């Protein structure tokens, strides 16, 4: 939405749908499997830490949190960066791997952490 109609339209869209979970996307199954692994360990002694590092900011953050709760996915950290470069945050966090649908975010993050491109969504219209 933000790339098609601008950031203001994206925020309006997300505010209107703040109480509707997002669709699954290509990582819903992966997140479910990761959560199952995490659930085998006590919360305070789990060797797998997950973090959401997103360019979203208020008000679009509400829909992401609602979605993850709806899917019963546990996060250890959530960073809503409001469009700032993700790479330095990933490095400070000590991330082992990062996935993103934006080539720009992938190029920035790969300087700091192993990175995978997810060819999905409006950022990748020819790859869906």
Tab-separated table of N, CA and C in Angstrom:
chain	number	residue	atom	x	y	z
A	1	UNK	N	0.822	-1.188	0.000
A	1	UNK	CA	0.000	0.000	0.000
A	1	UNK	C	0.867	1.253	0.000
A	2	UNK	N	1.918	1.334	0.810
A	2	UNK	CA	2.712	2.560	0.865
A	2	UNK	C	3.439	2.835	-0.432
A	3	UNK	N	3.894	1.802	-1.121
A	3	UNK	CA	4.604	2.022	-2.375
A	3	UNK	C	3.650	2.365	-3.509
A	4	UNK	N	2.429	1.879	-3.424
A	4	UNK	CA	1.464	2.152	-4.485
A	4	UNK	C	0.827	3.531	-4.355
A	5	UNK	N	0.443	3.908	-3.127
A	5	UNK	CA	-0.335	5.126	-2.922
A	5	UNK	C	0.288	6.125	-1.960
A	6	UNK	N	1.441	5.837	-1.417
A	6	UNK	CA	2.101	6.745	-0.491
A	6	UNK	C	1.894	6.357	0.961
A	7	UNK	N	2.734	6.899	1.805
A	7	UNK	CA	2.737	6.550	3.226
A	7	UNK	C	1.453	6.969	3.926
A	8	UNK	N	0.914	8.122	3.596
A	8	UNK	CA	-0.329	8.580	4.240
A	8	UNK	C	-1.468	7.612	3.946
A	9	UNK	N	-1.560	7.140	2.711
A	9	UNK	CA	-2.603	6.176	2.350
A	9	UNK	C	-2.398	4.857	3.092
A	10	UNK	N	-1.143	4.442	3.234
A	10	UNK	CA	-0.847	3.218	3.979
A	10	UNK	C	-1.321	3.341	5.424
A	11	UNK	N	-0.991	4.456	6.079
A	11	UNK	CA	-1.414	4.648	7.468
A	11	UNK	C	-2.938	4.679	7.585
A	12	UNK	N	-3.610	5.329	6.660
A	12	UNK	CA	-5.080	5.362	6.685
A	12	UNK	C	-5.642	3.955	6.523
A	13	UNK	N	-5.080	3.203	5.601
A	13	UNK	CA	-5.501	1.812	5.361
A	13	UNK	C	-5.318	0.972	6.621
A	14	UNK	N	-4.168	1.093	7.272
A	14	UNK	CA	-3.881	0.304	8.478
A	14	UNK	C	-4.750	0.733	9.648
A	15	UNK	N	-5.059	2.009	9.758
A	15	UNK	CA	-5.946	2.477	10.836
A	15	UNK	C	-7.351	1.921	10.643
A	16	UNK	N	-7.829	1.906	9.391
A	16	UNK	CA	-9.167	1.375	9.107
A	16	UNK	C	-9.253	-0.120	9.402
A	17	UNK	N	-8.144	-0.825	9.264
A	17	UNK	CA	-8.132	-2.280	9.428
A	17	UNK	C	-7.359	-2.740	10.668
A	18	UNK	N	-7.182	-1.852	11.626
A	18	UNK	CA	-6.375	-2.158	12.817
A	18	UNK	C	-6.878	-3.378	13.581
A	19	UNK	N	-8.165	-3.706	13.448
A	19	UNK	CA	-8.731	-4.848	14.174
A	19	UNK	C	-8.890	-6.075	13.295
A	20	UNK	N	-8.273	-6.060	12.102
A	20	UNK	CA	-8.294	-7.205	11.192
A	20	UNK	C	-6.883	-7.782	11.096
A	21	UNK	N	-6.693	-9.051	11.461
A	21	UNK	CA	-5.354	-9.642	11.309
A	21	UNK	C	-4.907	-9.622	9.849
A	22	UNK	N	-3.604	-9.540	9.665
A	22	UNK	CA	-3.030	-9.608	8.317
A	22	UNK	C	-3.187	-11.021	7.757
A	23	UNK	N	-3.116	-11.147	6.444
A	23	UNK	CA	-3.162	-12.478	5.834
A	23	UNK	C	-1.868	-13.212	6.156
A	24	UNK	N	-1.845	-14.493	5.887
A	24	UNK	CA	-0.714	-15.328	6.268
A	24	UNK	C	0.612	-14.964	5.665
A	25	UNK	N	0.668	-14.733	4.393
A	25	UNK	CA	1.948	-14.463	3.756
A	25	UNK	C	2.829	-15.703	3.749
A	26	UNK	N	4.009	-15.584	3.176
A	26	UNK	CA	4.860	-16.752	2.994
A	26	UNK	C	5.516	-17.269	4.275
A	27	UNK	N	5.488	-16.500	5.361
A	27	UNK	CA	6.176	-16.924	6.575
A	27	UNK	C	5.260	-17.393	7.696
A	28	UNK	N	3.966	-17.467	7.449
A	28	UNK	CA	3.071	-17.886	8.532
A	28	UNK	C	3.406	-19.297	9.008
A	29	UNK	N	3.613	-20.209	8.109
A	29	UNK	CA	3.975	-21.579	8.494
A	29	UNK	C	5.306	-21.646	9.217
A	30	UNK	N	6.267	-20.867	8.736
A	30	UNK	CA	7.584	-20.807	9.374
A	30	UNK	C	7.462	-20.285	10.802
A	31	UNK	N	6.689	-19.222	10.989
A	31	UNK	CA	6.504	-18.660	12.326
A	31	UNK	C	5.793	-19.643	13.250
A	32	UNK	N	4.830	-20.391	12.718
A	32	UNK	CA	4.134	-21.387	13.527
A	32	UNK	C	5.104	-22.485	13.973
A	33	UNK	N	5.960	-22.944	13.065
A	33	UNK	CA	6.942	-23.979	13.415
A	33	UNK	C	7.959	-23.437	14.419
A	34	UNK	N	8.387	-22.217	14.232
A	34	UNK	CA	9.334	-21.596	15.154
A	34	UNK	C	8.718	-21.461	16.539
A	35	UNK	N	7.455	-21.064	16.583
A	35	UNK	CA	6.768	-20.948	17.870
A	35	UNK	C	6.653	-22.309	18.550
A	36	UNK	N	6.399	-23.351	17.777
A	36	UNK	CA	6.323	-24.698	18.357
A	36	UNK	C	7.657	-25.095	18.983
A	37	UNK	N	8.760	-24.764	18.306
A	37	UNK	CA	10.083	-25.029	18.879
A	37	UNK	C	10.298	-24.238	20.166
A	38	UNK	N	9.959	-22.966	20.128
A	38	UNK	CA	10.119	-22.121	21.312
A	38	UNK	C	9.289	-22.640	22.487
A	39	UNK	N	8.112	-23.158	22.188
A	39	UNK	CA	7.205	-23.619	23.241
A	39	UNK	C	7.736	-24.842	23.979
A	40	UNK	N	8.703	-25.526	23.407
A	40	UNK	CA	9.295	-26.691	24.063
A	40	UNK	C	10.245	-26.294	25.188
A	41	UNK	N	10.538	-25.005	25.324
A	41	UNK	CA	11.470	-24.496	26.327
A	41	UNK	C	10.766	-23.495	27.229
A	42	UNK	N	11.251	-23.356	28.456
A	42	UNK	CA	10.709	-22.282	29.307
A	42	UNK	C	11.007	-20.911	28.665
A	43	UNK	N	10.108	-19.977	28.838
A	43	UNK	CA	10.254	-18.654	28.228
A	43	UNK	C	11.587	-18.016	28.594
A	44	UNK	N	12.007	-18.167	29.843
A	44	UNK	CA	13.232	-17.515	30.289
A	44	UNK	C	14.502	-18.326	30.006
A	45	UNK	N	14.365	-19.483	29.346
A	45	UNK	CA	15.532	-20.318	29.046
A	45	UNK	C	15.430	-20.930	27.645
A	46	UNK	N	14.974	-20.148	26.701
A	46	UNK	CA	14.807	-20.635	25.327
A	46	UNK	C	16.014	-20.229	24.484
A	47	UNK	N	16.619	-21.184	23.775
A	47	UNK	CA	17.780	-20.835	22.949
A	47	UNK	C	17.422	-20.096	21.662
A	48	UNK	N	16.137	-19.995	21.362
A	48	UNK	CA	15.672	-19.325	20.144
A	48	UNK	C	14.987	-18.019	20.534
A	49	UNK	N	15.557	-16.912	20.085
A	49	UNK	CA	14.955	-15.604	20.309
A	49	UNK	C	14.433	-15.086	18.975
A	50	UNK	N	13.258	-14.521	18.988
A	50	UNK	CA	12.705	-13.943	17.765
A	50	UNK	C	12.420	-12.469	17.987
A	51	UNK	N	12.633	-11.711	16.929
A	51	UNK	CA	12.376	-10.277	16.986
A	51	UNK	C	11.703	-9.839	15.693
A	52	UNK	N	10.773	-8.960	15.817
A	52	UNK	CA	10.168	-8.297	14.677
A	52	UNK	C	10.882	-6.969	14.534
A	53	UNK	N	11.508	-6.752	13.385
A	53	UNK	CA	12.169	-5.491	13.081
A	53	UNK	C	11.479	-4.971	11.825
A	54	UNK	N	10.672	-3.943	11.992
A	54	UNK	CA	9.846	-3.473	10.889
A	54	UNK	C	9.947	-1.968	10.701
A	55	UNK	N	9.759	-1.541	9.467
A	55	UNK	CA	9.744	-0.115	9.156
A	55	UNK	C	8.436	0.529	9.610
A	56	UNK	N	7.462	-0.280	9.988
A	56	UNK	CA	6.189	0.260	10.454
A	56	UNK	C	6.393	1.120	11.695
A	57	UNK	N	5.427	1.994	11.908
A	57	UNK	CA	5.378	2.800	13.127
A	57	UNK	C	3.908	3.033	13.442
A	58	UNK	N	3.634	3.744	14.507
A	58	UNK	CA	2.247	4.053	14.830
A	58	UNK	C	1.631	4.822	13.660
A	59	UNK	N	0.430	4.523	13.280
A	59	UNK	CA	-0.542	3.626	13.884
A	59	UNK	C	-0.509	2.200	13.318
A	60	UNK	N	0.363	1.924	12.368
A	60	UNK	CA	0.363	0.620	11.692
A	60	UNK	C	0.847	-0.514	12.590
A	61	UNK	N	1.442	-0.211	13.730
A	61	UNK	CA	1.951	-1.253	14.621
A	61	UNK	C	0.831	-2.105	15.217
A	62	UNK	N	-0.346	-1.532	15.417
A	62	UNK	CA	-1.447	-2.248	16.067
A	62	UNK	C	-1.826	-3.521	15.309
A	63	UNK	N	-1.873	-3.423	14.004
A	63	UNK	CA	-2.301	-4.563	13.189
A	63	UNK	C	-1.283	-5.700	13.263
A	64	UNK	N	-0.011	-5.373	13.306
A	64	UNK	CA	1.034	-6.393	13.402
A	64	UNK	C	0.917	-7.141	14.729
A	65	UNK	N	0.772	-6.398	15.817
A	65	UNK	CA	0.656	-7.023	17.138
A	65	UNK	C	-0.599	-7.886	17.203
A	66	UNK	N	-1.720	-7.381	16.725
A	66	UNK	CA	-2.963	-8.159	16.687
A	66	UNK	C	-2.767	-9.456	15.911
A	67	UNK	N	-2.118	-9.358	14.765
A	67	UNK	CA	-1.910	-10.532	13.914
A	67	UNK	C	-1.081	-11.586	14.629
A	68	UNK	N	0.031	-11.193	15.207
A	68	UNK	CA	0.884	-12.164	15.889
A	68	UNK	C	0.183	-12.794	17.086
A	69	UNK	N	-0.612	-12.024	17.800
A	69	UNK	CA	-1.408	-12.598	18.903
A	69	UNK	C	-2.439	-13.582	18.365
A	70	UNK	N	-3.081	-13.221	17.274
A	70	UNK	CA	-4.080	-14.094	16.645
A	70	UNK	C	-3.447	-15.420	16.218
A	71	UNK	N	-2.233	-15.350	15.712
A	71	UNK	CA	-1.517	-16.549	15.265
A	71	UNK	C	-0.845	-17.290	16.422
A	72	UNK	N	-0.889	-16.728	17.622
A	72	UNK	CA	-0.247	-17.301	18.803
A	72	UNK	C	1.260	-17.428	18.617
A	73	UNK	N	1.867	-16.374	18.069
A	73	UNK	CA	3.316	-16.337	17.849
A	73	UNK	C	3.934	-15.457	18.930
A	74	UNK	N	4.948	-15.999	19.591
A	74	UNK	CA	5.644	-15.254	20.635
A	74	UNK	C	6.842	-14.518	20.044
A	75	UNK	N	6.980	-13.269	20.407
A	75	UNK	CA	8.159	-12.480	20.058
A	75	UNK	C	8.901	-12.129	21.336
A	76	UNK	N	10.215	-12.109	21.237
A	76	UNK	CA	11.015	-11.667	22.360
A	76	UNK	C	11.254	-10.161	22.302
A	77	UNK	N	11.268	-9.619	21.098
A	77	UNK	CA	11.510	-8.193	20.894
A	77	UNK	C	10.665	-7.717	19.716
A	78	UNK	N	10.280	-6.468	19.730
A	78	UNK	CA	9.614	-5.844	18.591
A	78	UNK	C	10.160	-4.429	18.441
A	79	UNK	N	10.706	-4.156	17.274
A	79	UNK	CA	11.284	-2.842	16.997
A	79	UNK	C	10.525	-2.221	15.828
A	80	UNK	N	9.819	-1.138	16.084
A	80	UNK	CA	9.074	-0.408	15.065
A	80	UNK	C	9.903	0.819	14.714
A	81	UNK	N	10.596	0.759	13.591
A	81	UNK	CA	11.636	1.735	13.276
A	81	UNK	C	11.170	2.962	12.505
A	82	UNK	N	9.936	2.985	12.083
A	82	UNK	CA	9.434	4.176	11.407
A	82	UNK	C	10.225	4.552	10.167
A	83	UNK	N	10.696	3.561	9.422
A	83	UNK	CA	11.390	3.805	8.168
A	83	UNK	C	12.903	3.908	8.267
A	84	UNK	N	13.463	3.887	9.470
A	84	UNK	CA	14.922	3.956	9.613
A	84	UNK	C	15.586	2.673	9.117
A	85	UNK	N	16.863	2.764	8.761
A	85	UNK	CA	17.618	1.598	8.303
A	85	UNK	C	17.616	0.518	9.374
A	86	UNK	N	17.382	-0.714	8.945
A	86	UNK	CA	17.288	-1.825	9.880
A	86	UNK	C	18.643	-2.405	10.255
A	87	UNK	N	19.630	-2.299	9.382
A	87	UNK	CA	20.921	-2.938	9.593
A	87	UNK	C	21.571	-2.634	10.925
A	88	UNK	N	21.737	-1.372	11.298
A	88	UNK	CA	22.376	-1.076	12.588
A	88	UNK	C	21.609	-1.653	13.782
A	89	UNK	N	20.286	-1.667	13.714
A	89	UNK	CA	19.483	-2.239	14.794
A	89	UNK	C	19.692	-3.751	14.871
A	90	UNK	N	19.746	-4.405	13.714
A	90	UNK	CA	19.978	-5.844	13.685
A	90	UNK	C	21.345	-6.193	14.261
A	91	UNK	N	22.334	-5.395	13.930
A	91	UNK	CA	23.679	-5.630	14.453
A	91	UNK	C	23.704	-5.458	15.978
A	92	UNK	N	23.095	-4.406	16.474
A	92	UNK	CA	23.064	-4.160	17.919
A	92	UNK	C	22.283	-5.256	18.643
A	93	UNK	N	21.247	-5.766	18.012
A	93	UNK	CA	20.430	-6.825	18.588
A	93	UNK	C	21.188	-8.152	18.617
A	94	UNK	N	22.141	-8.299	17.718
A	94	UNK	CA	22.881	-9.559	17.622
A	94	UNK	C	22.134	-10.598	16.813
A	95	UNK	N	21.389	-10.147	15.820
A	95	UNK	CA	20.589	-11.062	14.997
A	95	UNK	C	21.485	-12.046	14.253
A	96	UNK	N	20.989	-13.255	14.095
A	96	UNK	CA	21.695	-14.272	13.317
A	96	UNK	C	21.246	-14.277	11.863
A	97	UNK	N	19.959	-13.975	11.640
A	97	UNK	CA	19.422	-13.964	10.276
A	97	UNK	C	18.245	-13.005	10.220
A	98	UNK	N	18.044	-12.416	9.054
A	98	UNK	CA	16.992	-11.429	8.852
A	98	UNK	C	16.345	-11.687	7.504
A	99	UNK	N	15.020	-11.588	7.443
A	99	UNK	CA	14.264	-11.740	6.199
A	99	UNK	C	13.460	-10.481	5.946
A	100	UNK	N	13.370	-10.071	4.664
A	100	UNK	CA	12.587	-8.888	4.322
A	100	UNK	C	12.134	-8.996	2.870
A	101	UNK	N	11.010	-8.348	2.553
A	101	UNK	CA	10.524	-8.355	1.171
A	101	UNK	C	11.069	-7.190	0.356
A	102	UNK	N	11.697	-6.241	1.003
A	102	UNK	CA	12.231	-5.068	0.320
A	102	UNK	C	13.706	-5.258	-0.017
A	103	UNK	N	14.043	-5.116	-1.295
A	103	UNK	CA	15.444	-5.229	-1.707
A	103	UNK	C	16.297	-4.160	-1.022
A	104	UNK	N	15.742	-2.971	-0.832
A	104	UNK	CA	16.491	-1.897	-0.157
A	104	UNK	C	16.845	-2.315	1.269
A	105	UNK	N	15.886	-2.884	1.995
A	105	UNK	CA	16.164	-3.329	3.358
A	105	UNK	C	17.146	-4.493	3.379
A	106	UNK	N	17.045	-5.372	2.404
A	106	UNK	CA	17.968	-6.501	2.311
A	106	UNK	C	19.388	-5.995	2.072
A	107	UNK	N	19.533	-5.044	1.162
A	107	UNK	CA	20.866	-4.521	0.855
A	107	UNK	C	21.484	-3.833	2.075
A	108	UNK	N	20.677	-3.108	2.835
A	108	UNK	CA	21.184	-2.445	4.035
A	108	UNK	C	21.529	-3.458	5.118
A	109	UNK	N	20.646	-4.406	5.349
A	109	UNK	CA	20.832	-5.367	6.442
A	109	UNK	C	21.981	-6.335	6.185
A	110	UNK	N	22.214	-6.702	4.919
A	110	UNK	CA	23.237	-7.707	4.624
A	110	UNK	C	24.640	-7.256	5.007
A	111	UNK	N	24.817	-5.968	5.220
A	111	UNK	CA	26.098	-5.460	5.691
A	111	UNK	C	26.327	-5.778	7.168
A	112	UNK	N	25.275	-6.205	7.861
A	112	UNK	CA	25.323	-6.405	9.308
A	112	UNK	C	24.974	-7.827	9.748
A	113	UNK	N	24.213	-8.559	8.927
A	113	UNK	CA	23.686	-9.858	9.347
A	113	UNK	C	23.339	-10.685	8.101
A	114	UNK	N	23.362	-12.013	8.248
A	114	UNK	CA	22.913	-12.873	7.146
A	114	UNK	C	21.464	-12.507	6.822
A	115	UNK	N	21.186	-12.336	5.546
A	115	UNK	CA	19.898	-11.778	5.134
A	115	UNK	C	19.293	-12.573	3.997
A	116	UNK	N	17.974	-12.754	4.050
A	116	UNK	CA	17.262	-13.432	2.982
A	116	UNK	C	16.166	-12.547	2.420
A	117	UNK	N	16.047	-12.532	1.107
A	117	UNK	CA	14.987	-11.770	0.446
A	117	UNK	C	13.739	-12.642	0.314
A	118	UNK	N	12.587	-12.073	0.653
A	118	UNK	CA	11.300	-12.752	0.538
A	118	UNK	C	10.566	-12.126	-0.642
A	119	UNK	N	10.529	-12.804	-1.783
A	119	UNK	CA	9.888	-12.222	-2.971
A	119	UNK	C	8.359	-12.291	-2.874
A	120	UNK	N	7.773	-11.369	-2.097
A	120	UNK	CA	6.336	-11.384	-1.841
A	120	UNK	C	5.835	-9.958	-1.668
A	121	UNK	N	4.613	-9.699	-2.034
A	121	UNK	CA	3.964	-8.425	-1.768
A	121	UNK	C	4.235	-7.372	-2.820
A	122	UNK	N	3.790	-6.134	-2.517
A	122	UNK	CA	3.876	-5.037	-3.485
A	122	UNK	C	5.302	-4.657	-3.798
A	123	UNK	N	6.252	-5.012	-2.933
A	123	UNK	CA	7.659	-4.713	-3.212
A	123	UNK	C	8.212	-5.574	-4.327
A	124	UNK	N	7.493	-6.640	-4.671
A	124	UNK	CA	7.980	-7.624	-5.643
A	124	UNK	C	6.859	-8.035	-6.599
A	125	UNK	N	6.280	-7.105	-7.346
A	125	UNK	CA	5.101	-7.431	-8.157
A	125	UNK	C	5.343	-8.502	-9.217
A	126	UNK	N	6.549	-8.611	-9.724
A	126	UNK	CA	6.830	-9.610	-10.753
A	126	UNK	C	7.181	-10.964	-10.183
A	127	UNK	N	7.326	-11.051	-8.862
A	127	UNK	CA	7.813	-12.279	-8.249
A	127	UNK	C	6.729	-13.023	-7.470
A	128	UNK	N	5.515	-12.475	-7.347
A	128	UNK	CA	4.444	-13.156	-6.598
A	128	UNK	C	3.983	-14.407	-7.297
